[in-house]
Short mmCIF file of C-alpha atoms in Angstrom, two decimals:
data_model
loop_
_atom_site.label_atom_id
_atom_site.label_comp_id
_atom_site.label_asym_id
_atom_site.label_seq_id
_atom_site.Cartn_x
_atom_site.Cartn_y
_atom_site.Cartn_z
CA MET A 9 -21.67 -22.22 9.19
CA ALA A 10 -22.36 -20.15 12.33
CA MET A 11 -22.05 -16.54 11.27
CA GLN A 12 -24.07 -15.11 14.22
CA GLY A 13 -25.36 -12.39 11.92
CA ILE A 14 -22.05 -10.71 11.82
CA GLY A 15 -20.50 -9.30 8.69
CA LYS A 16 -21.62 -7.03 5.93
CA VAL A 17 -20.25 -7.36 2.49
CA ARG A 18 -21.62 -9.92 0.33
CA ALA A 19 -20.42 -10.06 -3.20
CA HIS A 20 -22.20 -11.79 -6.04
CA GLN A 21 -19.61 -14.53 -5.88
CA THR A 22 -22.05 -17.50 -6.02
CA GLN A 23 -22.76 -16.80 -9.76
CA ASN A 24 -20.65 -18.81 -11.97
CA GLU A 25 -18.60 -16.95 -14.71
CA GLY A 26 -16.83 -18.63 -17.64
CA LEU A 27 -13.87 -17.13 -19.35
CA VAL A 28 -14.79 -14.61 -22.15
CA PHE A 29 -13.28 -17.08 -24.58
CA GLU A 30 -15.71 -19.77 -23.48
CA LYS A 31 -18.62 -17.49 -24.17
CA SER A 32 -17.29 -16.73 -27.77
CA SER A 33 -19.63 -17.68 -30.67
CA PRO A 34 -18.33 -17.12 -34.37
CA GLY A 35 -19.60 -14.01 -36.12
CA LYS A 36 -21.03 -12.22 -32.92
CA LYS A 37 -20.09 -8.42 -32.98
CA ALA A 38 -20.18 -5.71 -30.51
CA TYR A 39 -19.73 -2.95 -33.13
CA LYS A 40 -20.47 -2.06 -36.62
CA LEU A 41 -18.17 0.29 -38.65
CA PRO A 42 -19.67 3.14 -40.45
CA PRO A 43 -19.71 3.13 -44.21
CA LEU A 44 -16.35 3.93 -45.70
CA ASP A 45 -16.29 7.69 -46.49
CA VAL A 46 -12.57 7.89 -47.55
CA PRO A 47 -10.83 6.36 -50.56
CA ALA A 48 -10.17 2.65 -49.97
CA VAL A 49 -6.59 1.45 -49.84
CA ASP A 50 -4.85 -1.90 -50.08
CA ALA A 51 -3.82 -2.83 -46.42
CA SER A 52 -1.30 -5.46 -47.50
CA SER A 53 0.61 -2.90 -49.64
CA LEU A 54 0.77 -0.45 -46.80
CA LEU A 55 1.49 -2.90 -44.00
CA GLY A 56 3.79 -5.23 -45.83
CA GLU A 57 4.78 -8.20 -43.68
CA ALA A 58 2.68 -6.94 -40.67
CA HIS A 59 -0.44 -7.54 -42.80
CA ARG A 60 -2.30 -10.70 -41.50
CA GLU A 61 -4.38 -12.99 -43.73
CA THR A 62 -6.21 -14.67 -40.71
CA LEU A 63 -8.32 -13.16 -37.97
CA ALA A 64 -6.68 -12.84 -34.52
CA ALA A 65 -8.02 -15.51 -32.09
CA LEU A 66 -10.04 -12.94 -30.16
CA PRO A 67 -13.35 -13.87 -28.53
CA GLU A 68 -16.53 -12.83 -30.45
CA LEU A 69 -19.31 -11.44 -28.37
CA SER A 70 -22.07 -8.92 -28.44
CA GLU A 71 -21.71 -5.63 -26.39
CA ILE A 72 -24.14 -6.63 -23.64
CA GLU A 73 -22.35 -10.01 -23.06
CA ILE A 74 -19.00 -8.18 -22.75
CA ILE A 75 -20.49 -5.52 -20.35
CA ARG A 76 -22.16 -8.26 -18.17
CA HIS A 77 -19.05 -10.47 -18.08
CA PHE A 78 -16.91 -7.62 -16.74
CA THR A 79 -19.51 -6.15 -14.52
CA ARG A 80 -20.00 -9.68 -12.87
CA LEU A 81 -16.28 -9.98 -12.45
CA SER A 82 -15.99 -6.53 -10.94
CA THR A 83 -18.45 -7.65 -8.31
CA TRP A 84 -16.06 -10.41 -7.12
CA ASN A 85 -13.66 -7.71 -6.05
CA TYR A 86 -13.31 -6.39 -2.62
CA ALA A 87 -12.66 -2.54 -2.29
CA ILE A 88 -12.51 0.14 0.20
CA ASP A 89 -15.69 1.32 -1.27
CA LEU A 90 -17.38 -1.84 -0.02
CA GLY A 91 -16.04 -2.21 3.47
CA MET A 92 -13.21 -1.90 6.01
CA TYR A 93 -9.83 -2.81 4.36
CA PRO A 94 -7.54 -3.40 7.55
CA LEU A 95 -4.50 -4.31 5.56
CA GLY A 96 -1.69 -3.30 7.85
CA SER A 97 1.27 -1.25 6.40
CA CYS A 98 -0.79 -0.40 3.30
CA THR A 99 -2.97 2.41 4.73
CA MET A 100 -6.04 1.38 2.81
CA LYS A 101 -7.90 4.69 3.58
CA TYR A 102 -10.94 5.94 1.84
CA ASN A 103 -10.20 7.88 -1.41
CA PRO A 104 -12.55 10.99 -1.03
CA ARG A 105 -14.68 11.72 -4.06
CA VAL A 106 -13.52 15.38 -3.97
CA ASN A 107 -10.15 14.30 -5.13
CA GLU A 108 -11.71 12.69 -8.20
CA PHE A 109 -13.79 15.74 -8.81
CA VAL A 110 -10.85 18.01 -8.77
CA ALA A 111 -8.76 15.69 -10.87
CA ARG A 112 -11.42 15.81 -13.59
CA ILE A 113 -11.36 19.69 -13.80
CA ASP A 114 -10.76 20.32 -17.55
CA GLY A 115 -7.68 22.47 -17.27
CA LEU A 116 -6.06 19.93 -15.02
CA ALA A 117 -7.24 16.67 -16.63
CA ASP A 118 -6.15 17.97 -20.10
CA ALA A 119 -2.74 19.09 -19.00
CA HIS A 120 0.01 17.33 -21.26
CA PRO A 121 3.59 17.09 -20.52
CA TYR A 122 4.55 18.54 -24.02
CA ARG A 123 2.45 21.70 -23.42
CA PRO A 124 4.80 24.60 -23.30
CA GLU A 125 5.56 25.89 -19.86
CA SER A 126 3.84 29.32 -20.62
CA LEU A 127 0.60 27.34 -21.09
CA ALA A 128 1.12 24.99 -18.19
CA GLN A 129 1.24 27.39 -15.36
CA GLY A 130 -1.88 26.09 -13.64
CA ILE A 131 -0.67 22.51 -13.34
CA LEU A 132 2.96 23.64 -12.39
CA GLU A 133 1.32 25.70 -9.56
CA VAL A 134 -0.54 22.65 -8.30
CA ILE A 135 2.79 20.64 -8.27
CA ASP A 136 4.70 23.63 -6.61
CA LEU A 137 1.87 23.97 -4.00
CA LEU A 138 1.89 20.16 -3.28
CA GLN A 139 5.71 20.23 -2.84
CA ARG A 140 5.49 23.17 -0.41
CA CYS A 141 2.78 21.30 1.58
CA LEU A 142 4.73 18.09 1.71
CA MET A 143 7.99 19.88 2.81
CA GLU A 144 6.00 21.62 5.64
CA ILE A 145 4.34 18.39 6.70
CA THR A 146 7.72 16.52 6.76
CA GLY A 147 9.96 19.35 7.82
CA MET A 148 12.29 18.83 4.98
CA ASP A 149 14.01 21.36 2.65
CA ALA A 150 13.67 19.97 -0.76
CA ILE A 151 11.57 17.43 -2.67
CA THR A 152 11.03 15.57 -5.79
CA LEU A 153 7.64 14.12 -6.86
CA GLN A 154 8.86 12.04 -9.70
CA PRO A 155 9.22 8.52 -8.15
CA ALA A 156 6.10 6.55 -9.06
CA ALA A 157 6.00 4.32 -6.02
CA GLY A 158 7.30 3.71 -2.56
CA ALA A 159 9.97 1.32 -3.65
CA HIS A 160 11.05 3.72 -6.48
CA GLY A 161 11.24 6.47 -3.78
CA GLU A 162 13.59 4.35 -1.76
CA PHE A 163 15.72 3.64 -4.69
CA THR A 164 15.94 7.44 -5.45
CA GLY A 165 16.62 8.22 -1.88
CA ILE A 166 19.36 5.76 -1.33
CA LEU A 167 21.06 6.85 -4.68
CA LEU A 168 20.87 10.33 -3.29
CA VAL A 169 22.65 9.04 -0.03
CA ARG A 170 25.22 7.35 -2.24
CA ALA A 171 25.83 10.45 -4.47
CA TRP A 172 26.31 12.52 -1.35
CA HIS A 173 28.77 10.14 0.23
CA GLU A 174 30.72 9.93 -3.10
CA SER A 175 30.80 13.78 -3.18
CA GLN A 176 32.49 13.49 0.27
CA GLY A 177 35.27 11.08 -1.28
CA ASN A 178 33.84 7.74 -0.02
CA ALA A 179 30.57 6.02 -1.13
CA ARG A 180 30.84 3.80 1.83
CA LYS A 181 29.90 0.03 1.99
CA LYS A 182 26.95 -0.86 4.10
CA VAL A 183 23.32 0.03 4.97
CA LEU A 184 21.87 -0.95 8.32
CA ILE A 185 18.25 -2.33 8.25
CA PRO A 186 16.27 -3.28 11.24
CA ASP A 187 14.82 -6.91 11.27
CA SER A 188 11.36 -5.39 11.26
CA ALA A 189 11.71 -3.47 7.94
CA HIS A 190 9.65 -3.68 4.88
CA GLY A 191 11.38 -6.27 2.44
CA THR A 192 11.83 -3.37 -0.15
CA ASN A 193 14.45 -1.75 2.22
CA PRO A 194 17.11 -4.43 1.91
CA ALA A 195 16.24 -4.88 -1.76
CA THR A 196 16.89 -1.07 -2.35
CA ALA A 197 20.09 -1.03 -0.48
CA ALA A 198 21.42 -4.09 -2.44
CA ILE A 199 20.40 -2.67 -5.85
CA CYS A 200 22.29 0.68 -4.93
CA GLY A 201 25.34 -1.39 -4.34
CA TYR A 202 25.47 -1.52 -0.60
CA ALA A 203 25.93 -4.55 1.79
CA VAL A 204 22.87 -5.02 3.95
CA GLU A 205 23.62 -5.32 7.65
CA ASN A 206 20.74 -6.66 9.83
CA LEU A 207 19.92 -4.67 12.92
CA LYS A 208 18.13 -6.66 15.69
CA SER A 209 15.20 -5.10 17.45
CA ASN A 210 15.04 -4.68 21.16
CA ALA A 211 12.36 -6.20 23.38
CA ASP A 212 9.95 -3.33 22.59
CA GLY A 213 10.27 -3.96 18.90
CA GLY A 214 12.32 -0.81 18.40
CA ILE A 215 15.93 -0.06 17.53
CA ASP A 216 18.46 -1.48 20.06
CA LEU A 217 20.73 1.62 20.79
CA GLU A 218 23.62 -0.41 21.90
CA ALA A 219 23.56 -2.65 18.86
CA LEU A 220 23.28 0.49 16.78
CA GLU A 221 26.36 1.96 18.39
CA ARG A 222 28.33 -1.25 17.81
CA GLN A 223 27.33 -1.54 14.13
CA VAL A 224 27.44 2.13 12.98
CA ASP A 225 31.03 2.80 11.61
CA GLU A 226 32.87 4.83 9.01
CA GLU A 227 31.73 2.52 6.16
CA THR A 228 28.04 2.87 7.12
CA ALA A 229 26.09 4.90 4.49
CA ALA A 230 22.77 5.04 6.24
CA LEU A 231 20.20 3.50 8.44
CA MET A 232 16.85 2.77 6.75
CA LEU A 233 14.22 3.27 9.45
CA THR A 234 10.55 2.94 9.50
CA ASN A 235 8.93 5.29 12.06
CA PRO A 236 6.59 4.28 13.52
CA SER A 237 8.00 0.89 13.07
CA THR A 238 6.12 -1.93 11.34
CA ILE A 239 4.76 -3.15 14.65
CA GLY A 240 3.12 0.37 14.98
CA VAL A 241 5.40 1.68 17.65
CA PHE A 242 6.98 5.23 17.61
CA GLU A 243 10.73 5.26 18.09
CA SER A 244 11.00 7.26 21.30
CA GLN A 245 14.81 7.35 20.97
CA ILE A 246 14.81 8.80 17.49
CA HIS A 247 16.88 11.80 18.36
CA ARG A 248 19.64 9.55 19.91
CA ILE A 249 19.47 7.20 16.85
CA ALA A 250 20.13 10.22 14.58
CA ASP A 251 22.96 11.34 16.73
CA ILE A 252 24.69 7.97 16.80
CA LEU A 253 24.49 7.94 12.92
CA HIS A 254 25.65 11.59 12.35
CA ALA A 255 28.48 11.15 14.64
CA LYS A 256 29.96 8.54 12.15
CA GLY A 257 28.93 10.60 9.13
CA ALA A 258 26.04 8.16 8.33
CA LEU A 259 22.71 9.33 7.20
CA LEU A 260 19.21 8.57 8.47
CA TYR A 261 16.73 7.38 5.87
CA MET A 262 13.08 7.24 6.76
CA ASP A 263 10.66 4.81 5.06
CA GLY A 264 7.55 7.01 5.12
CA ALA A 265 5.15 4.13 4.79
CA ASN A 266 3.78 4.87 8.20
CA MET A 267 3.43 8.72 7.87
CA ASN A 268 -0.18 8.44 8.45
CA ALA A 269 0.61 8.22 12.20
CA LEU A 270 2.64 11.51 12.15
CA VAL A 271 1.04 14.02 9.93
CA GLY A 272 0.34 17.26 11.79
CA LYS A 273 1.92 15.75 15.04
CA ALA A 274 5.64 15.30 14.29
CA ARG A 275 7.99 16.00 11.49
CA PRO A 276 10.70 13.71 10.44
CA GLY A 277 12.89 16.72 9.46
CA ASP A 278 12.72 17.91 13.16
CA PHE A 279 13.73 14.49 14.62
CA GLY A 280 16.86 14.04 12.64
CA VAL A 281 15.86 12.36 9.33
CA ASP A 282 18.03 13.36 6.40
CA VAL A 283 16.14 11.82 3.58
CA MET A 284 12.75 10.00 3.31
CA HIS A 285 9.98 8.92 0.95
CA LEU A 286 6.25 9.40 1.21
CA ASN A 287 3.57 7.34 -0.34
CA LEU A 288 0.85 9.57 -1.68
CA HIS A 289 -1.27 6.37 -2.23
CA LYS A 290 -1.16 5.55 1.45
CA THR A 291 -0.92 8.74 3.53
CA PHE A 292 -2.55 11.24 1.07
CA SER A 293 -5.57 9.20 -0.19
CA THR A 294 -4.73 8.68 -3.76
CA PRO A 295 -5.99 5.28 -5.16
CA HIS A 296 -4.13 1.94 -4.58
CA GLY A 297 -6.16 0.12 -7.18
CA GLY A 298 -5.15 -1.62 -10.32
CA GLY A 299 -1.54 -1.52 -9.53
CA GLY A 300 -1.46 2.23 -9.35
CA PRO A 301 -0.38 4.68 -10.56
CA GLY A 302 1.21 5.36 -7.21
CA SER A 303 3.48 8.10 -6.15
CA GLY A 304 6.61 8.10 -3.90
CA PRO A 305 7.95 11.52 -3.44
CA VAL A 306 11.36 11.85 -1.80
CA ALA A 307 12.17 14.70 0.51
CA CYS A 308 15.56 15.60 1.86
CA LYS A 309 17.56 18.23 3.91
CA ALA A 310 19.19 21.30 2.18
CA PHE A 311 22.86 19.75 2.30
CA LEU A 312 21.75 16.82 0.08
CA MET B 7 13.34 8.07 -12.75
CA ARG B 8 9.89 8.48 -13.97
CA GLY B 9 9.49 10.69 -17.17
CA PHE B 10 8.23 14.17 -17.12
CA TYR B 11 6.89 15.32 -13.71
CA GLY B 12 5.76 12.03 -12.43
CA ASN B 13 2.26 10.80 -11.91
CA VAL B 14 0.75 14.18 -12.08
CA GLY B 15 -2.89 12.94 -11.77
CA MET B 16 -1.92 11.74 -8.28
CA PHE B 17 -0.51 15.05 -7.23
CA ILE B 18 -3.86 16.77 -7.96
CA ARG B 19 -5.62 14.24 -5.80
CA ALA B 20 -3.12 14.45 -2.95
CA LEU B 21 -3.36 18.23 -2.89
CA ALA B 22 -7.10 18.17 -2.98
CA TYR B 23 -6.94 15.93 0.11
CA ILE B 24 -4.47 18.12 1.84
CA LEU B 25 -6.39 21.36 1.12
CA ALA B 26 -9.83 19.87 1.82
CA ASN B 27 -8.67 18.76 5.23
CA GLY B 28 -6.50 21.73 6.16
CA PRO B 29 -3.86 21.64 9.00
CA ASP B 30 -6.44 20.90 11.68
CA GLY B 31 -8.12 18.29 9.56
CA LEU B 32 -4.87 16.60 8.79
CA ARG B 33 -4.05 16.51 12.48
CA GLN B 34 -7.47 15.09 13.22
CA THR B 35 -7.07 12.30 10.71
CA THR B 36 -3.72 11.33 12.47
CA GLU B 37 -5.47 11.31 15.78
CA ASP B 38 -8.39 9.31 14.48
CA ALA B 39 -6.20 6.80 12.76
CA VAL B 40 -4.19 6.23 16.07
CA LEU B 41 -7.39 6.15 18.09
CA ASN B 42 -9.05 3.47 15.82
CA ALA B 43 -6.05 1.27 15.92
CA ASN B 44 -5.92 1.43 19.74
CA TYR B 45 -9.79 0.84 19.94
CA ILE B 46 -9.25 -2.57 18.01
CA ARG B 47 -6.23 -3.35 20.18
CA ARG B 48 -8.30 -2.72 23.45
CA LYS B 49 -11.26 -4.73 22.18
CA LEU B 50 -9.17 -7.78 20.95
CA GLU B 51 -6.22 -8.06 23.36
CA ASP B 52 -8.18 -10.40 25.66
CA LEU B 53 -8.44 -13.00 22.90
CA TYR B 54 -5.32 -12.45 20.56
CA GLU B 55 -1.84 -12.35 21.84
CA LEU B 56 -0.18 -8.91 21.83
CA PRO B 57 3.58 -9.56 21.50
CA TYR B 58 4.66 -5.96 22.14
CA LYS B 59 3.01 -4.00 24.86
CA THR B 60 4.40 -0.66 23.74
CA ALA B 61 1.71 1.92 22.96
CA SER B 62 0.42 1.55 19.42
CA MET B 63 0.20 4.29 16.77
CA HIS B 64 -1.78 3.77 13.61
CA GLU B 65 -1.74 -0.01 13.56
CA VAL B 66 -1.63 -2.89 15.91
CA VAL B 67 0.12 -6.23 15.53
CA PHE B 68 -1.24 -9.39 17.24
CA SER B 69 0.22 -12.89 16.95
CA ASP B 70 -1.64 -16.12 16.51
CA LYS B 71 0.05 -17.79 19.36
CA ARG B 72 -3.12 -18.72 21.31
CA GLN B 73 -5.03 -19.84 18.22
CA ALA B 74 -1.96 -21.78 16.93
CA ALA B 75 -2.21 -23.91 19.94
CA ARG B 76 -5.53 -25.12 18.43
CA GLY B 77 -3.85 -25.56 15.03
CA VAL B 78 -5.18 -22.33 13.54
CA LYS B 79 -2.72 -19.95 11.96
CA THR B 80 -2.73 -16.28 11.11
CA GLY B 81 -3.61 -17.17 7.48
CA ASP B 82 -6.63 -19.20 8.39
CA ILE B 83 -8.05 -16.39 10.54
CA ALA B 84 -7.51 -13.99 7.74
CA LYS B 85 -9.38 -16.25 5.29
CA ARG B 86 -12.23 -16.68 7.63
CA LEU B 87 -12.54 -12.94 7.78
CA ILE B 88 -13.46 -13.01 4.15
CA ASP B 89 -16.58 -15.03 5.12
CA TYR B 90 -17.50 -12.25 7.51
CA GLY B 91 -17.40 -9.63 4.70
CA PHE B 92 -13.93 -8.07 5.50
CA HIS B 93 -10.73 -7.84 3.60
CA PRO B 94 -7.98 -9.80 5.57
CA TYR B 95 -5.51 -7.99 7.66
CA THR B 96 -1.72 -8.21 6.70
CA VAL B 97 -0.60 -11.81 7.34
CA SER B 98 2.82 -12.83 8.70
CA PHE B 99 4.49 -9.40 8.67
CA PRO B 100 6.47 -7.91 10.31
CA LEU B 101 8.85 -11.00 10.43
CA ILE B 102 9.90 -10.24 14.04
CA VAL B 103 6.43 -11.43 15.24
CA HIS B 104 5.79 -15.10 14.65
CA GLY B 105 2.40 -15.61 13.13
CA ALA B 106 1.77 -11.90 12.82
CA MET B 107 -1.79 -10.37 12.34
CA MET B 108 -1.18 -6.75 11.39
CA ILE B 109 -4.25 -4.54 11.56
CA GLU B 110 -4.45 -0.92 10.21
CA PRO B 111 -8.04 0.38 10.27
CA THR B 112 -7.05 3.98 9.20
CA GLU B 113 -9.18 7.03 10.33
CA SER B 114 -11.69 6.29 7.53
CA GLU B 115 -13.67 3.89 9.51
CA SER B 116 -16.73 4.58 11.70
CA LEU B 117 -17.33 3.35 15.11
CA GLU B 118 -19.94 1.07 13.84
CA GLU B 119 -17.70 -0.51 11.15
CA LEU B 120 -14.82 -1.04 13.66
CA ASP B 121 -17.33 -2.75 15.95
CA LEU B 122 -18.49 -5.03 13.09
CA PHE B 123 -14.75 -5.90 12.54
CA ILE B 124 -14.21 -6.54 16.28
CA ASP B 125 -17.40 -8.66 16.44
CA ALA B 126 -16.10 -10.76 13.42
CA MET B 127 -12.57 -11.19 15.04
CA ARG B 128 -14.17 -12.10 18.44
CA ALA B 129 -16.57 -14.62 16.63
CA ILE B 130 -13.56 -16.16 14.94
CA ALA B 131 -11.68 -16.58 18.16
CA ARG B 132 -14.73 -18.55 19.56
CA GLU B 133 -14.82 -20.61 16.36
CA VAL B 134 -11.15 -21.48 16.81
CA GLU B 135 -12.16 -22.92 20.37
CA GLU B 136 -15.34 -24.65 19.33
CA SER B 137 -14.78 -25.79 15.73
CA PRO B 138 -11.18 -25.10 14.50
CA GLU B 139 -11.76 -27.00 11.26
CA LEU B 140 -14.42 -24.39 10.13
CA VAL B 141 -11.66 -21.72 10.37
CA LYS B 142 -8.94 -23.87 8.87
CA SER B 143 -11.00 -24.63 5.82
CA ALA B 144 -12.22 -21.06 5.25
CA PRO B 145 -13.27 -19.11 3.23
CA HIS B 146 -16.58 -20.89 2.59
CA SER B 147 -18.35 -18.05 0.89
CA THR B 148 -16.22 -17.58 -2.25
CA ARG B 149 -16.31 -19.03 -5.62
CA VAL B 150 -13.09 -20.79 -5.05
CA SER B 151 -11.62 -21.37 -1.57
CA ARG B 152 -7.88 -21.96 -1.17
CA LEU B 153 -5.82 -21.33 -4.21
CA ASP B 154 -2.27 -22.65 -4.64
CA GLU B 155 -0.80 -19.29 -4.03
CA VAL B 156 2.79 -20.22 -4.80
CA ALA B 157 1.89 -21.89 -8.15
CA ALA B 158 -0.39 -18.92 -8.99
CA ALA B 159 2.56 -16.50 -8.47
CA ARG B 160 5.33 -18.88 -10.19
CA LYS B 161 3.49 -20.67 -12.90
CA PRO B 162 0.58 -18.35 -13.84
CA VAL B 163 -1.59 -19.46 -16.86
CA LEU B 164 -1.96 -16.39 -18.82
CA ARG B 165 -3.21 -17.70 -22.10
CA TRP B 166 -6.49 -19.24 -23.23
CA ARG B 167 -5.89 -22.41 -25.24
CA GLY B 168 -9.24 -23.75 -26.52
#
């Protein structure tokens, strides 16, 4: 295999590793309970039918075997802390350690949602300041941080679009989506009860203005646009796109997956976007790992 | 809708990132993200097909057109990148590009790391010309090579049966 000395990351992948069940041996323990210092009770009378007579079929190992098993498995993973992770669309940027330091400060790490508001002013200030930062960065007037992922944000955003159209007397029937869009866009529109209409890209990979003008009508609820597009190109006609939609009472939704190309340079609120979502785990360096938790804030204009 | 205030732990991290960078720092990360993507584009466009010539922002999308003529697809090149110690780029997306290779380095990478990645991509392009089978059968450095990805997703085995 001619590698010409290129490449860096070498995980310990050559070491075999059986399943934890295969390593199991009867009677091995990783713990020892302390002597009983409270009155003994009869478990079966307390638990009734839930009380089991036989042991659960769990593997039996010593502590060091468990530690080594999972440590070895962890070395098979690839991570941004090991090397470059050029997974397009996902913005796999480094998660700075200062983020983790701040998140572990006692007063913030111990915050609990049932804490009375009078005792949660610190964390509420963090939330409020983040909201104001994100509104400044996007140029939008209002924001919710509740959605837990980008797709969740899209869903929230299009429900918002639907609710607004309903308040105007007509929920409308269709959502336009470019053929370059993330697959979650059409899924979102469909789940929100809209027909999805495909919008063909032009020769530059952007929105075809003539096609857009033909396809936008009084039954169009919104266009879901990713800007920059998924081929990494900024929609230079974005003002015109917004005008075409607004002339028919349709809204411009922006998928903020590619916001990492815009922060500090251009604001969606300034180029005609009515509602959008962000991905804190992409643009704002929170972890992608282990399935999240992600965060997909939705920002919108005042009229929404 | 997510309960309570959402994933609050992530808000703390995102705010720390925003405040640690400040307005000028955030603008710089954007510029660096765009610069890094265009650096890769410039260093690879002689070997990999660039379907859209419009200026790139934070990511660049190539197609496997030239390599496909030798029977090597975007997915094969991605698997070969694993042998060079890199996570693969995004494969076959967006759908408007046939055989898409979507690369987003982000602002985090140093010039040295970008050059290593570029060297790997250029080496793979040479391998496609000289020994396409080597690329088509990659990765060679992992415990298992090519999984049946469809079966793994549709018929996962989740329970141990001794």
